[in-house]
PDB file of C-alpha atoms in Angstrom:
ATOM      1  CA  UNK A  13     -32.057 141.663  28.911  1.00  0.00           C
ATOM      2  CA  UNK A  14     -33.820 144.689  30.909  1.00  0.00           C
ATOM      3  CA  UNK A  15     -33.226 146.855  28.292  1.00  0.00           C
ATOM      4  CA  UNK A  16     -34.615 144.791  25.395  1.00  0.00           C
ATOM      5  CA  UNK A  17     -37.283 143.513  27.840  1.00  0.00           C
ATOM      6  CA  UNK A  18     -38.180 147.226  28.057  1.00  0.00           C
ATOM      7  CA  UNK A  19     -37.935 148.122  24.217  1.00  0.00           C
ATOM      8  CA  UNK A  20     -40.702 145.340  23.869  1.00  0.00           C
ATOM      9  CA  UNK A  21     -42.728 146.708  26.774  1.00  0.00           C
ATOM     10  CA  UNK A  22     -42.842 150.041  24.837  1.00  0.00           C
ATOM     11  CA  UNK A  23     -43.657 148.200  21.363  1.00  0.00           C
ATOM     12  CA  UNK A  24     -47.072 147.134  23.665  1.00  0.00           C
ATOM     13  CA  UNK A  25     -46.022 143.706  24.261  1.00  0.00           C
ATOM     14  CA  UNK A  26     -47.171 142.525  27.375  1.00  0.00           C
ATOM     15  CA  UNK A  27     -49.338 139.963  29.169  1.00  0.00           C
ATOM     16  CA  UNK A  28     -48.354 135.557  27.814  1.00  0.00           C
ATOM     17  CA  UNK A  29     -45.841 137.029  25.234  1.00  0.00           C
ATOM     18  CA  UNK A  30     -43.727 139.528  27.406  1.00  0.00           C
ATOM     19  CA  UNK A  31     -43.922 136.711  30.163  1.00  0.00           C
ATOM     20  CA  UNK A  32     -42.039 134.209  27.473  1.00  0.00           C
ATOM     21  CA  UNK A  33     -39.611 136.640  26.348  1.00  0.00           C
ATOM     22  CA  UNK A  34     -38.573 136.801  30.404  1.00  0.00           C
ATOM     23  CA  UNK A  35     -38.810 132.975  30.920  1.00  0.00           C
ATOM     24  CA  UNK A  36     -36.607 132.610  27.968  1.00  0.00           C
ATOM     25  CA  UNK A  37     -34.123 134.696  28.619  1.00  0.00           C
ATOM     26  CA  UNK A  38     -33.946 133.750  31.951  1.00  0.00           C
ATOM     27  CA  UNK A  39     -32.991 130.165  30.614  1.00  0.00           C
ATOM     28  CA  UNK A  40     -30.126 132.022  28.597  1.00  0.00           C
ATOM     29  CA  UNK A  41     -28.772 133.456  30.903  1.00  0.00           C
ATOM     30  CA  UNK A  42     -28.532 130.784  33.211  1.00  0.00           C
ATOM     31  CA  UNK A  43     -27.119 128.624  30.400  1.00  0.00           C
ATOM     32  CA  UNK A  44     -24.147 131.566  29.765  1.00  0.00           C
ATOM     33  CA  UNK A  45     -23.301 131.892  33.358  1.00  0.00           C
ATOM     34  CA  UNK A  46     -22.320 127.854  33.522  1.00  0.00           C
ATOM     35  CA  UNK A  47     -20.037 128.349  30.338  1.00  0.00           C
ATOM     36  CA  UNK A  48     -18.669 131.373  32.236  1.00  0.00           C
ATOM     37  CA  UNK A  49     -19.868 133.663  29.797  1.00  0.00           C
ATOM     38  CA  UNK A  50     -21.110 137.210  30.892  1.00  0.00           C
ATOM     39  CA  UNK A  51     -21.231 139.583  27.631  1.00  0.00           C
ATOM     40  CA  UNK A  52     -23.343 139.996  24.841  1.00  0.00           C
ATOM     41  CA  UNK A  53     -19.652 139.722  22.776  1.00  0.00           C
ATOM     42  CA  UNK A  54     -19.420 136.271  23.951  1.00  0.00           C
ATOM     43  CA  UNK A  55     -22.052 134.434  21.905  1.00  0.00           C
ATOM     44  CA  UNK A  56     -21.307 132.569  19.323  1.00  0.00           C
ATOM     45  CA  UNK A  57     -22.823 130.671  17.067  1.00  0.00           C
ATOM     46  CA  UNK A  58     -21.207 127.173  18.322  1.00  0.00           C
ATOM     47  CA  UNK A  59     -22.464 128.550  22.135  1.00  0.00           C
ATOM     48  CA  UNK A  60     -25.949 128.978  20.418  1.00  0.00           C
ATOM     49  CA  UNK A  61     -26.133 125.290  19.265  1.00  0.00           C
ATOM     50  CA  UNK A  62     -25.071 123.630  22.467  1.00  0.00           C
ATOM     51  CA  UNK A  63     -28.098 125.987  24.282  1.00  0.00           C
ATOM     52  CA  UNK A  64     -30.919 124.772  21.528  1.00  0.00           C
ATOM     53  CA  UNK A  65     -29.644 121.364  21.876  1.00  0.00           C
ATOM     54  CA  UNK A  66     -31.315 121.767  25.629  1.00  0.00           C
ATOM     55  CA  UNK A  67     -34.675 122.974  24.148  1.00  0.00           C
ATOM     56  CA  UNK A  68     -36.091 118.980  23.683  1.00  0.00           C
ATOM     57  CA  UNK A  69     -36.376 118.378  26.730  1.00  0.00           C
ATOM     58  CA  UNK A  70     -38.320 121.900  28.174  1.00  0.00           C
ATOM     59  CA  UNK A  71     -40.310 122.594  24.775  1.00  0.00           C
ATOM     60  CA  UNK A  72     -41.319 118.668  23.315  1.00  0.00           C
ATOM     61  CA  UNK A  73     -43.552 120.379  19.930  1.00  0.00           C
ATOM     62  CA  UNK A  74     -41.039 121.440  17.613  1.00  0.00           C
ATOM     63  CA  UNK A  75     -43.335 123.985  16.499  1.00  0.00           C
ATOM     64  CA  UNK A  76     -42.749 125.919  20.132  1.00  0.00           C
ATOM     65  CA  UNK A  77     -39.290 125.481  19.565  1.00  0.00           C
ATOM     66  CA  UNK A  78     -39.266 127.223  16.062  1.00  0.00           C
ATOM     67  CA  UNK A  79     -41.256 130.352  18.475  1.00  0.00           C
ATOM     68  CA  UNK A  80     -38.532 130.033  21.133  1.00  0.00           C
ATOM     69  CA  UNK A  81     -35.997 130.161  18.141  1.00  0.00           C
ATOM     70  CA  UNK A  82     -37.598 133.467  16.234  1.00  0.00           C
ATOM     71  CA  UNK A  83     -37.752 135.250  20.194  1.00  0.00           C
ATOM     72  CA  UNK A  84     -34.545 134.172  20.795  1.00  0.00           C
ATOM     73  CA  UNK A  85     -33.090 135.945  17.572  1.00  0.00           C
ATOM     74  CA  UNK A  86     -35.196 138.952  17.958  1.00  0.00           C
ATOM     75  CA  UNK A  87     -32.944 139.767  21.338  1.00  0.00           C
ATOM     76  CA  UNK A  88     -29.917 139.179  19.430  1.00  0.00           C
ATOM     77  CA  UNK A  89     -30.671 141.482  16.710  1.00  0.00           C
ATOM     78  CA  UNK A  90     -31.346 143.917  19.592  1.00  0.00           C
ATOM     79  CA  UNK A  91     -27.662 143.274  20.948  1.00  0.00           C
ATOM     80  CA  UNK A  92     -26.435 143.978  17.137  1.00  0.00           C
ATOM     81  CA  UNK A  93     -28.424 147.369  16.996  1.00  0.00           C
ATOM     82  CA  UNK A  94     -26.869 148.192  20.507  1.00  0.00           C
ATOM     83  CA  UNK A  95     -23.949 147.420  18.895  1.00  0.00           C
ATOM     84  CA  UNK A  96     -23.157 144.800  21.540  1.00  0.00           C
ATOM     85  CA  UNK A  97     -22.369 142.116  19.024  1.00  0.00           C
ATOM     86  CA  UNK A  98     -20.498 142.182  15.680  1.00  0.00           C
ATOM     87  CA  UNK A  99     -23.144 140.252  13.835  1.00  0.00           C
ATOM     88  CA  UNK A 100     -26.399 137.861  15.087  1.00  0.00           C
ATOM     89  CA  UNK A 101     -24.892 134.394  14.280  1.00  0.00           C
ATOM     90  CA  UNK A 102     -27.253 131.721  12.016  1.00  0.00           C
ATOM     91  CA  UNK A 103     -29.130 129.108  13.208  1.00  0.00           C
ATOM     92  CA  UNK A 104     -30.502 126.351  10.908  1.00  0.00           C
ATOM     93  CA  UNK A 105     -34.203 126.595  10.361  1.00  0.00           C
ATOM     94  CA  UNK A 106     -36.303 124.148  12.869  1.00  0.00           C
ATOM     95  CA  UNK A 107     -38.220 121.374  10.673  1.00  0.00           C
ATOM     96  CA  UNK A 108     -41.674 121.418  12.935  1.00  0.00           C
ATOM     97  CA  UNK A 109     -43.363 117.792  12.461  1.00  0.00           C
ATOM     98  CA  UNK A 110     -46.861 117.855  11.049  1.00  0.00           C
ATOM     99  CA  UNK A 111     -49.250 116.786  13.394  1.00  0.00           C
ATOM    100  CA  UNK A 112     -51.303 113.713  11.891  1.00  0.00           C
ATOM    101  CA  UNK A 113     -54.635 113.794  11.236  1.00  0.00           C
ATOM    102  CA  UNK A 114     -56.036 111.783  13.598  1.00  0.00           C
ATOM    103  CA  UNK A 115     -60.339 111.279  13.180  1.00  0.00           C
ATOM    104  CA  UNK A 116     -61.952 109.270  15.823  1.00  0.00           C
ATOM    105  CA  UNK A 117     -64.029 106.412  14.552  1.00  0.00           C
ATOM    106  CA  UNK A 118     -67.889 106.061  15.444  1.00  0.00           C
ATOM    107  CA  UNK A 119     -67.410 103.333  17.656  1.00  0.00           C
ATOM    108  CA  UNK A 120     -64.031 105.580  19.232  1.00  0.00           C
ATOM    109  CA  UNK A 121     -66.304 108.547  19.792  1.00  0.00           C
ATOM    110  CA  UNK A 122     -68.662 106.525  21.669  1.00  0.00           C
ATOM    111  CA  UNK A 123     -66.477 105.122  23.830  1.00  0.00           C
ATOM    112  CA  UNK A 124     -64.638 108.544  24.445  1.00  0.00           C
ATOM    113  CA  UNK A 125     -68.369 109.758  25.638  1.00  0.00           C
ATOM    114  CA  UNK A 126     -68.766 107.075  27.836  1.00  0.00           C
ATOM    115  CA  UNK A 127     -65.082 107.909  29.593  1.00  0.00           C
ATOM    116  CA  UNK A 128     -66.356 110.750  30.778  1.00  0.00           C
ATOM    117  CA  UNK A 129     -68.297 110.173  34.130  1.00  0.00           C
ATOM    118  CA  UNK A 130     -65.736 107.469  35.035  1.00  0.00           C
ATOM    119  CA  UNK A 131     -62.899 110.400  34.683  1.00  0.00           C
ATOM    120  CA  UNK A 132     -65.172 113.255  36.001  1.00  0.00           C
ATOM    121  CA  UNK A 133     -67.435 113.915  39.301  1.00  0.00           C
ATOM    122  CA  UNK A 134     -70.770 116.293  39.331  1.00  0.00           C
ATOM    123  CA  UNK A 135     -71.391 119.281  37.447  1.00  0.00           C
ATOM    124  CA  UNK A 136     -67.835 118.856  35.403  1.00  0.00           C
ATOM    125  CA  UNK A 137     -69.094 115.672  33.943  1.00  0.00           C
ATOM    126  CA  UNK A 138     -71.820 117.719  31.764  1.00  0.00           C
ATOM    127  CA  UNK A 139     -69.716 120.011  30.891  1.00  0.00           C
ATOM    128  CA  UNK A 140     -66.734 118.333  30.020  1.00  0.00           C
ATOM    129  CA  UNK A 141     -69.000 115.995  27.682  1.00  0.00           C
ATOM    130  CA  UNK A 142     -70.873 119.277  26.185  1.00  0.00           C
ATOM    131  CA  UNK A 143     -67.691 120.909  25.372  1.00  0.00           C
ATOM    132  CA  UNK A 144     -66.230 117.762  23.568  1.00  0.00           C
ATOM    133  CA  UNK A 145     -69.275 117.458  21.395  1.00  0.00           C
ATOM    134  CA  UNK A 146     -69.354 121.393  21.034  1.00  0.00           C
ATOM    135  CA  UNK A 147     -65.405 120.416  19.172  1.00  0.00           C
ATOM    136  CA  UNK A 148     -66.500 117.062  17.623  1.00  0.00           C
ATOM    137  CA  UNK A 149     -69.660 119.081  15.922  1.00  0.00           C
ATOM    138  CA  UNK A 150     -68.473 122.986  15.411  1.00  0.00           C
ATOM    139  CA  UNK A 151     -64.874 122.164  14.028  1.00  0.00           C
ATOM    140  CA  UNK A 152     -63.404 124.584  16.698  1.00  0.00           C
ATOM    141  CA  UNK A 153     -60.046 124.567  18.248  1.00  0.00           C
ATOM    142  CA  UNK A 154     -60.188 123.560  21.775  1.00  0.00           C
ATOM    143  CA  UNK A 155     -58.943 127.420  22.909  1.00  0.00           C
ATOM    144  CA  UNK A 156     -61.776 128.674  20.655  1.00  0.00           C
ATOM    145  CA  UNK A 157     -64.599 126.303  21.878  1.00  0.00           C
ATOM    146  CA  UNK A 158     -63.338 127.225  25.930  1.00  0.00           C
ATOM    147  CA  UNK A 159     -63.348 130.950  25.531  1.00  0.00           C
ATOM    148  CA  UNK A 160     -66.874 130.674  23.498  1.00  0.00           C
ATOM    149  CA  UNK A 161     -69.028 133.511  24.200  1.00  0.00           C
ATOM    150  CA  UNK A 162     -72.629 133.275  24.548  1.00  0.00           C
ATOM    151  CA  UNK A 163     -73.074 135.594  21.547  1.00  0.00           C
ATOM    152  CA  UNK A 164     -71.671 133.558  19.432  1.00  0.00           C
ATOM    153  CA  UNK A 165     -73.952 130.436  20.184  1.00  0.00           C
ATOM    154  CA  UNK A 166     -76.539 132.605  17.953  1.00  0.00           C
ATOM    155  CA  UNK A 167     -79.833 131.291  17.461  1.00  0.00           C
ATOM    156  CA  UNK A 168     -81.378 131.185  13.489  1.00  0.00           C
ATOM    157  CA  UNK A 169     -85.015 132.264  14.327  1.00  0.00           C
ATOM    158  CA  UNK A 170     -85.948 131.846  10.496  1.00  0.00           C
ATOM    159  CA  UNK A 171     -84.077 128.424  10.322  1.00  0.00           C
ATOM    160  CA  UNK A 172     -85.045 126.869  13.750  1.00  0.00           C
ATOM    161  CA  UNK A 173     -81.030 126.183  14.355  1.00  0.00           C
ATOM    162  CA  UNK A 174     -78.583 126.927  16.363  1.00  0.00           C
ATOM    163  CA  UNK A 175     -75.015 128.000  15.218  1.00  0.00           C
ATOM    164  CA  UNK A 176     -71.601 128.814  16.080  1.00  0.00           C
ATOM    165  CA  UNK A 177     -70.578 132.072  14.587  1.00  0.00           C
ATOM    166  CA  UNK A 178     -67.329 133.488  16.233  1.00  0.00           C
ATOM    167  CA  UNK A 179     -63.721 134.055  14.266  1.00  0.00           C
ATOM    168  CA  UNK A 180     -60.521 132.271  14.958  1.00  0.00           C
ATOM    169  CA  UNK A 181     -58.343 133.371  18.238  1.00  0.00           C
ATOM    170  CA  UNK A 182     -55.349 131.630  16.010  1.00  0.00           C
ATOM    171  CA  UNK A 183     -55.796 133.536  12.453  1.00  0.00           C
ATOM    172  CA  UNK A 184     -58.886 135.984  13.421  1.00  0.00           C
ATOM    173  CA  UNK A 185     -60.899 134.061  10.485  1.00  0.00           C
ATOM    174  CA  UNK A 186     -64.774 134.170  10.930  1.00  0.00           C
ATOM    175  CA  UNK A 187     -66.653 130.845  10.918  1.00  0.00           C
ATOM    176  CA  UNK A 188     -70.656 129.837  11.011  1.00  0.00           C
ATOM    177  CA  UNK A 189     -71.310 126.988  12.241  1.00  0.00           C
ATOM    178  CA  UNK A 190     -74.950 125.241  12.601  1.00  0.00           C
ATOM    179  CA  UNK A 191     -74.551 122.591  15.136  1.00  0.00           C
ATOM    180  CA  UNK A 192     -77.239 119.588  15.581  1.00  0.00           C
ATOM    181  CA  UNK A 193     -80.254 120.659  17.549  1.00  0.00           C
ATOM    182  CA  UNK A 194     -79.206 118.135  20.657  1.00  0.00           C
ATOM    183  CA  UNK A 195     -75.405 119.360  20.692  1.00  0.00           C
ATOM    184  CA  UNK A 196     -76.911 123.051  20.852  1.00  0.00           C
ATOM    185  CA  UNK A 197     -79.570 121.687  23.936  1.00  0.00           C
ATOM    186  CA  UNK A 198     -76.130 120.044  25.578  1.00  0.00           C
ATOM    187  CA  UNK A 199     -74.368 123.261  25.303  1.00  0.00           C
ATOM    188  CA  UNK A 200     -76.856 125.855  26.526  1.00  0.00           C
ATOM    189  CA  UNK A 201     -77.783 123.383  29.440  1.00  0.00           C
ATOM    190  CA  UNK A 202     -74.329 124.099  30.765  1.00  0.00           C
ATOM    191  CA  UNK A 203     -74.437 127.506  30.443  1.00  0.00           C
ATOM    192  CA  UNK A 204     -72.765 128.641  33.539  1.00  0.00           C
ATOM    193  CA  UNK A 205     -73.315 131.871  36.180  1.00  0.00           C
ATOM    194  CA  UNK A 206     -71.019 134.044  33.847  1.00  0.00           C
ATOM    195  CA  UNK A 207     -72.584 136.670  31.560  1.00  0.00           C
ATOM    196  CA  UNK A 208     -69.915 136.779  28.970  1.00  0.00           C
ATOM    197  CA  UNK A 209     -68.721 132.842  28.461  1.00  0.00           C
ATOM    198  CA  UNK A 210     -70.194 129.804  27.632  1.00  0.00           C
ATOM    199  CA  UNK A 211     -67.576 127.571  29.767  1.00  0.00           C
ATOM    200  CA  UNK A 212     -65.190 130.280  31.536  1.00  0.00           C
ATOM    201  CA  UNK A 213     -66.130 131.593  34.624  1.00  0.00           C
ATOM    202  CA  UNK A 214     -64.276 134.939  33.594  1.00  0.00           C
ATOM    203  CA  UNK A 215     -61.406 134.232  36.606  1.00  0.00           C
ATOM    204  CA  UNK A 216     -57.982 134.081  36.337  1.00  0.00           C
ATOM    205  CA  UNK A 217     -56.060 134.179  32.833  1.00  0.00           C
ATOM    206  CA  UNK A 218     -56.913 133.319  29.009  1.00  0.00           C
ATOM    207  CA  UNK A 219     -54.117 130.814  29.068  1.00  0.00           C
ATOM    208  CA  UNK A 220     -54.646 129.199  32.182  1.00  0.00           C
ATOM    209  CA  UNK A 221     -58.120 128.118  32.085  1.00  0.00           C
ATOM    210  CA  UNK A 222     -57.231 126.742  28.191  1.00  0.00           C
ATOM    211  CA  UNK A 223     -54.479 124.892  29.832  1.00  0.00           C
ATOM    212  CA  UNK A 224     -56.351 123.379  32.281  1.00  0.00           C
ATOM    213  CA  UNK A 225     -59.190 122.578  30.190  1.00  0.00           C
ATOM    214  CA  UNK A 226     -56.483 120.630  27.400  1.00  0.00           C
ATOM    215  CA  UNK A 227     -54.959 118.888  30.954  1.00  0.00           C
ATOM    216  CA  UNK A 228     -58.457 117.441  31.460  1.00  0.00           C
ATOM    217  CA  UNK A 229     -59.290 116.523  28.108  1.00  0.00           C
ATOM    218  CA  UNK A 230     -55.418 114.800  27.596  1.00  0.00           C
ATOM    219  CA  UNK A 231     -56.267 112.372  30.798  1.00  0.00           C
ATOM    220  CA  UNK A 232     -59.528 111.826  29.187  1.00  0.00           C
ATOM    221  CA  UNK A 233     -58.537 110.449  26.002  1.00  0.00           C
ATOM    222  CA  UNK A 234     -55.306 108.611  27.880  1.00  0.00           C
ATOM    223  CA  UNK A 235     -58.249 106.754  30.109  1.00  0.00           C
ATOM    224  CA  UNK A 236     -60.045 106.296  27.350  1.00  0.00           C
ATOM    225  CA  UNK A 237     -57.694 104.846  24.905  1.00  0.00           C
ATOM    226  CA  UNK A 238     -54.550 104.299  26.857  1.00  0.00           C
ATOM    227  CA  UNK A 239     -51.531 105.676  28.363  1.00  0.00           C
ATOM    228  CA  UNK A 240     -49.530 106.024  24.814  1.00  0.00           C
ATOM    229  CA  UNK A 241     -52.324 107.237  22.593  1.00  0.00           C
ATOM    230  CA  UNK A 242     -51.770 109.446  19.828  1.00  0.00           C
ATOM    231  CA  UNK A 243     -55.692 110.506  20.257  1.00  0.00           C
ATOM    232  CA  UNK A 244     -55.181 114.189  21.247  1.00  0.00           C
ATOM    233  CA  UNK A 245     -58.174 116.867  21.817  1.00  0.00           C
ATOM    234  CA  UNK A 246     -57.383 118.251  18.310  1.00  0.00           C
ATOM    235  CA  UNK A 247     -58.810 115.179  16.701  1.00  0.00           C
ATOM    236  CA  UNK A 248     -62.183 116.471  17.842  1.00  0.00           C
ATOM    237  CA  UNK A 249     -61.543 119.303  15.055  1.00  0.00           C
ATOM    238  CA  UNK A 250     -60.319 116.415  12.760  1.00  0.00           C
ATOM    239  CA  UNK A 251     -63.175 114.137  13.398  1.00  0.00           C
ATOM    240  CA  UNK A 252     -65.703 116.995  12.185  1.00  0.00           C
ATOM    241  CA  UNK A 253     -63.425 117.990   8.948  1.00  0.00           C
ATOM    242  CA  UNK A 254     -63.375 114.180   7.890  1.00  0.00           C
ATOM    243  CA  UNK A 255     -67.030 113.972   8.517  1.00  0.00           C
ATOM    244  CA  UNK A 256     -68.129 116.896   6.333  1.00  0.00           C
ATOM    245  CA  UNK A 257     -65.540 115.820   3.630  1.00  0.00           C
ATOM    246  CA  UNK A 258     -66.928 112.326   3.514  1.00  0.00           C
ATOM    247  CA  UNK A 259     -70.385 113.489   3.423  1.00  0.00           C
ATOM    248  CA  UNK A 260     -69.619 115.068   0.092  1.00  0.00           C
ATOM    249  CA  UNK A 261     -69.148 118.953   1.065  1.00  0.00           C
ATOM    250  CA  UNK A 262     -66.635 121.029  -0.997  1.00  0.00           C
ATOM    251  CA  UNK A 263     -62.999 121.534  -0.068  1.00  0.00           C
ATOM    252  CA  UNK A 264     -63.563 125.132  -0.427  1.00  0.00           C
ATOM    253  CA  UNK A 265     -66.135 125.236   1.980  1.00  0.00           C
ATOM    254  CA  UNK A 266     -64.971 122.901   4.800  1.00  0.00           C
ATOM    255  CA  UNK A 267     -62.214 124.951   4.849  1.00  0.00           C
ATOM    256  CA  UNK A 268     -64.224 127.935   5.545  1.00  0.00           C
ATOM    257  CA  UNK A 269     -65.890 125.973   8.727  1.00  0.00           C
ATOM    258  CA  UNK A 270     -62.792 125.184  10.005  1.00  0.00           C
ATOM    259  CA  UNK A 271     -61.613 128.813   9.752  1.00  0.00           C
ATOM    260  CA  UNK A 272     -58.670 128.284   7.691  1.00  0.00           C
ATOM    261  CA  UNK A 273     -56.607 131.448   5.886  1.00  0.00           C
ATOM    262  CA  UNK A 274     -56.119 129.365   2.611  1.00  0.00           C
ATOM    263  CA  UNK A 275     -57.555 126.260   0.992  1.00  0.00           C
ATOM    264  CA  UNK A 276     -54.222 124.684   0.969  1.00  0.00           C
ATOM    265  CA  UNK A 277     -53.962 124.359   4.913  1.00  0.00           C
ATOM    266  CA  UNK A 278     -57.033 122.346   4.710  1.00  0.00           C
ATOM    267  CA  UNK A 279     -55.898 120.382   1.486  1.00  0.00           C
ATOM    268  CA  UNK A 280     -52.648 119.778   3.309  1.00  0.00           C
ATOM    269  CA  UNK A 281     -53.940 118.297   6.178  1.00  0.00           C
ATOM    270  CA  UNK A 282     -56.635 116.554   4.471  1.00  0.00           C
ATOM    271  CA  UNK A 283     -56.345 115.319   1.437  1.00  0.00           C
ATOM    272  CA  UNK A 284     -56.311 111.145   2.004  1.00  0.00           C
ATOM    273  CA  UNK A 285     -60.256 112.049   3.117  1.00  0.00           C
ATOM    274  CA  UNK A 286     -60.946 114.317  -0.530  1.00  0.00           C
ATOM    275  CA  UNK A 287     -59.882 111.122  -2.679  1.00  0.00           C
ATOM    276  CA  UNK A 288     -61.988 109.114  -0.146  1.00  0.00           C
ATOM    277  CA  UNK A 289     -65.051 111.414  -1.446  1.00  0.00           C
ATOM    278  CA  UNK A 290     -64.223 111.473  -4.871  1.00  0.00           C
ATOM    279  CA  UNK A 291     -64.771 107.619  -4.381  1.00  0.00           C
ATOM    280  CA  UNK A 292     -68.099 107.626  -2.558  1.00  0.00           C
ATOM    281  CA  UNK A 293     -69.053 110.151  -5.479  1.00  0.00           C
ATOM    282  CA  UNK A 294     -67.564 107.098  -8.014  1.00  0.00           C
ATOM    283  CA  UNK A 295     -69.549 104.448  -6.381  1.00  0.00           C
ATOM    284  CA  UNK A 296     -72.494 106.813  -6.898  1.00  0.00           C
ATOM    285  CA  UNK A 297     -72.028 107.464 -10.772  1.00  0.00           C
ATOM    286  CA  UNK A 298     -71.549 103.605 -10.882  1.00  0.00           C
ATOM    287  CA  UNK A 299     -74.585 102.815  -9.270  1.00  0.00           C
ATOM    288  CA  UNK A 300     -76.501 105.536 -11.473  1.00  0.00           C
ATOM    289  CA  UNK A 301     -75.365 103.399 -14.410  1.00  0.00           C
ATOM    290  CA  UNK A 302     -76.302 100.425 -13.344  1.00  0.00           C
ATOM    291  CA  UNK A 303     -79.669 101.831 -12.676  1.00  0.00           C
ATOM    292  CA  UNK A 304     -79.936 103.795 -15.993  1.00  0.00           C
ATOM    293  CA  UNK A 305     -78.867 100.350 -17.885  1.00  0.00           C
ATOM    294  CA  UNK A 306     -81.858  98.411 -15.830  1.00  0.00           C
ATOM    295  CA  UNK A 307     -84.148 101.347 -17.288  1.00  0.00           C
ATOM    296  CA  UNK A 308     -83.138 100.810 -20.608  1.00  0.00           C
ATOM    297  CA  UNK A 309     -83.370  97.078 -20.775  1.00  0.00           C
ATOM    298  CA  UNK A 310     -86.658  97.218 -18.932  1.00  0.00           C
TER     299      UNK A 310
END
């Protein structure tokens, strides 16, 4: 573990990811020593599926057990090259469930906004409130509205507006943004003493102040919708996809506001809302007839 702990240190891994790699292979370890197993010779493929059957319970998303599953492999395949083990044995591929797309009505919007100074005291109600309707308006991931800087809230001179134009922590994407001239006044009044960030102070790590900023907006949409609500802060990002979609823009180019890599990400996760489009766009080519035959007849 030391040595492949220091192969990765050499590679330039450090920081969140070199911090998993020890967690996890901490947990290994511990989970050999109560089968009485001490050597890299010792792991089998049967020993393997009784560990990842203990994964539910510490990592819930399946998609962080799929990452726990590729690290995991990458220090056997480092035992194989030692020559430690004969071969690295197969595990079946993890299935990672699709989040659903989860919008939040009008009327659920509303009543998330009024949550807020019944959950929150003083200066964090404003700015809890201005970075939920930064999300609801911009698109943005809740780890790429938190770590916003305050040169990417750019102001238009020529068009009087206001936009968001940063690129995706997740895929490094660039996206533009224009965001309503009251969510823009919301979000530069909470402009805090830091001359970098829009909502980070600049202390501690990355990861923690996303962390605790997801805590806070998780017991916000629990108070506001209950205990077992599927509401999570990512249908903030949903809410604005659906909105643009409805309201007749392109595929192609809500998928470049939301930052995606490919068209077919967006498609994927939104397609129920393009055929609900293509049937406001119907209703309109009916109503044009209607109004061409009243023309005619007149």
């Amino acid at each position: 573990m030391e040595l492949f702990l220091l192969e990765k240190k050499t590679e330039g891994i450090k920081g969140g990811v070199l911090k998993k790699y020890e967690r996890e292979l901490a947990r290994l370890i511990t989970f050999l020593q109560t089968h009485s197993k001490f050597f890299p010779s010792e792991i089998d493929k049967e020993l393997l599926t009784e560990y990842r059957a203990t994964w539910e319970a510490i990592y819930p998303s399946s998609a962080t057990r799929r990452h726990v599953q590729a690290r995991l492999r990458r220090f056997l395949r480092f035992c194989h090259d030692a020559g430690w083990i004969e071969r690295v044995p197969t595990l079946s591929a993890i299935k990672v469930d699709e989040p659903p797309t989860m919008p939040l009505s009008p009327a659920e919007y509303t009543k998330l906004l009024a949550t807020v100074p019944k959950e929150f005291s003083g200066d964090k109600v404003q700015r809890v409130r201005a970075l939920i309707q930064l999300m609801r308006h911009s698109g943005l991931a809740i780890r790429d509205a938190v770590t916003l800087e305050r040169g990417e809230l750019v102001h238009d001179t020529k068009k009087k507006i206001y936009r968001v134009a940063t690129a995706r922590q997740k895929t490094g994407t660039p996206v533009s943004v224009p965001l309503p001239p009251e969510i823009a006044a919301e979000v530069i009044a909470v402009l805090n003493g830091n001359p970098r960030y829009v909502f980070w102070n600049g202390n501690g790590l990355e990861t923690s102040i996303v962390t605790n900023w997801q805590h806070d907006l998780r017991t916000l949409f629990r108070a506001a919708f209950g205990k077992d609500t599927h509401f999570t802060p990512h249908c903030l990002r949903d809410t604005a996809a659906v909105e643009w979609l409805s309201a007749g823009i392109p595929l192609e180019e809500v998928s470049k506001l939301l930052g995606h890599t490919s068209v077919k990400t967006t498609e994927k996760s939104y397609a129920p809302w393009v055929t609900a489009r293509q049937d406001r766009l119907d209703a309109l080519v009916v109503a044009a007839w209607a109004k061409g035959n009243a023309c005619l007849n007149s």
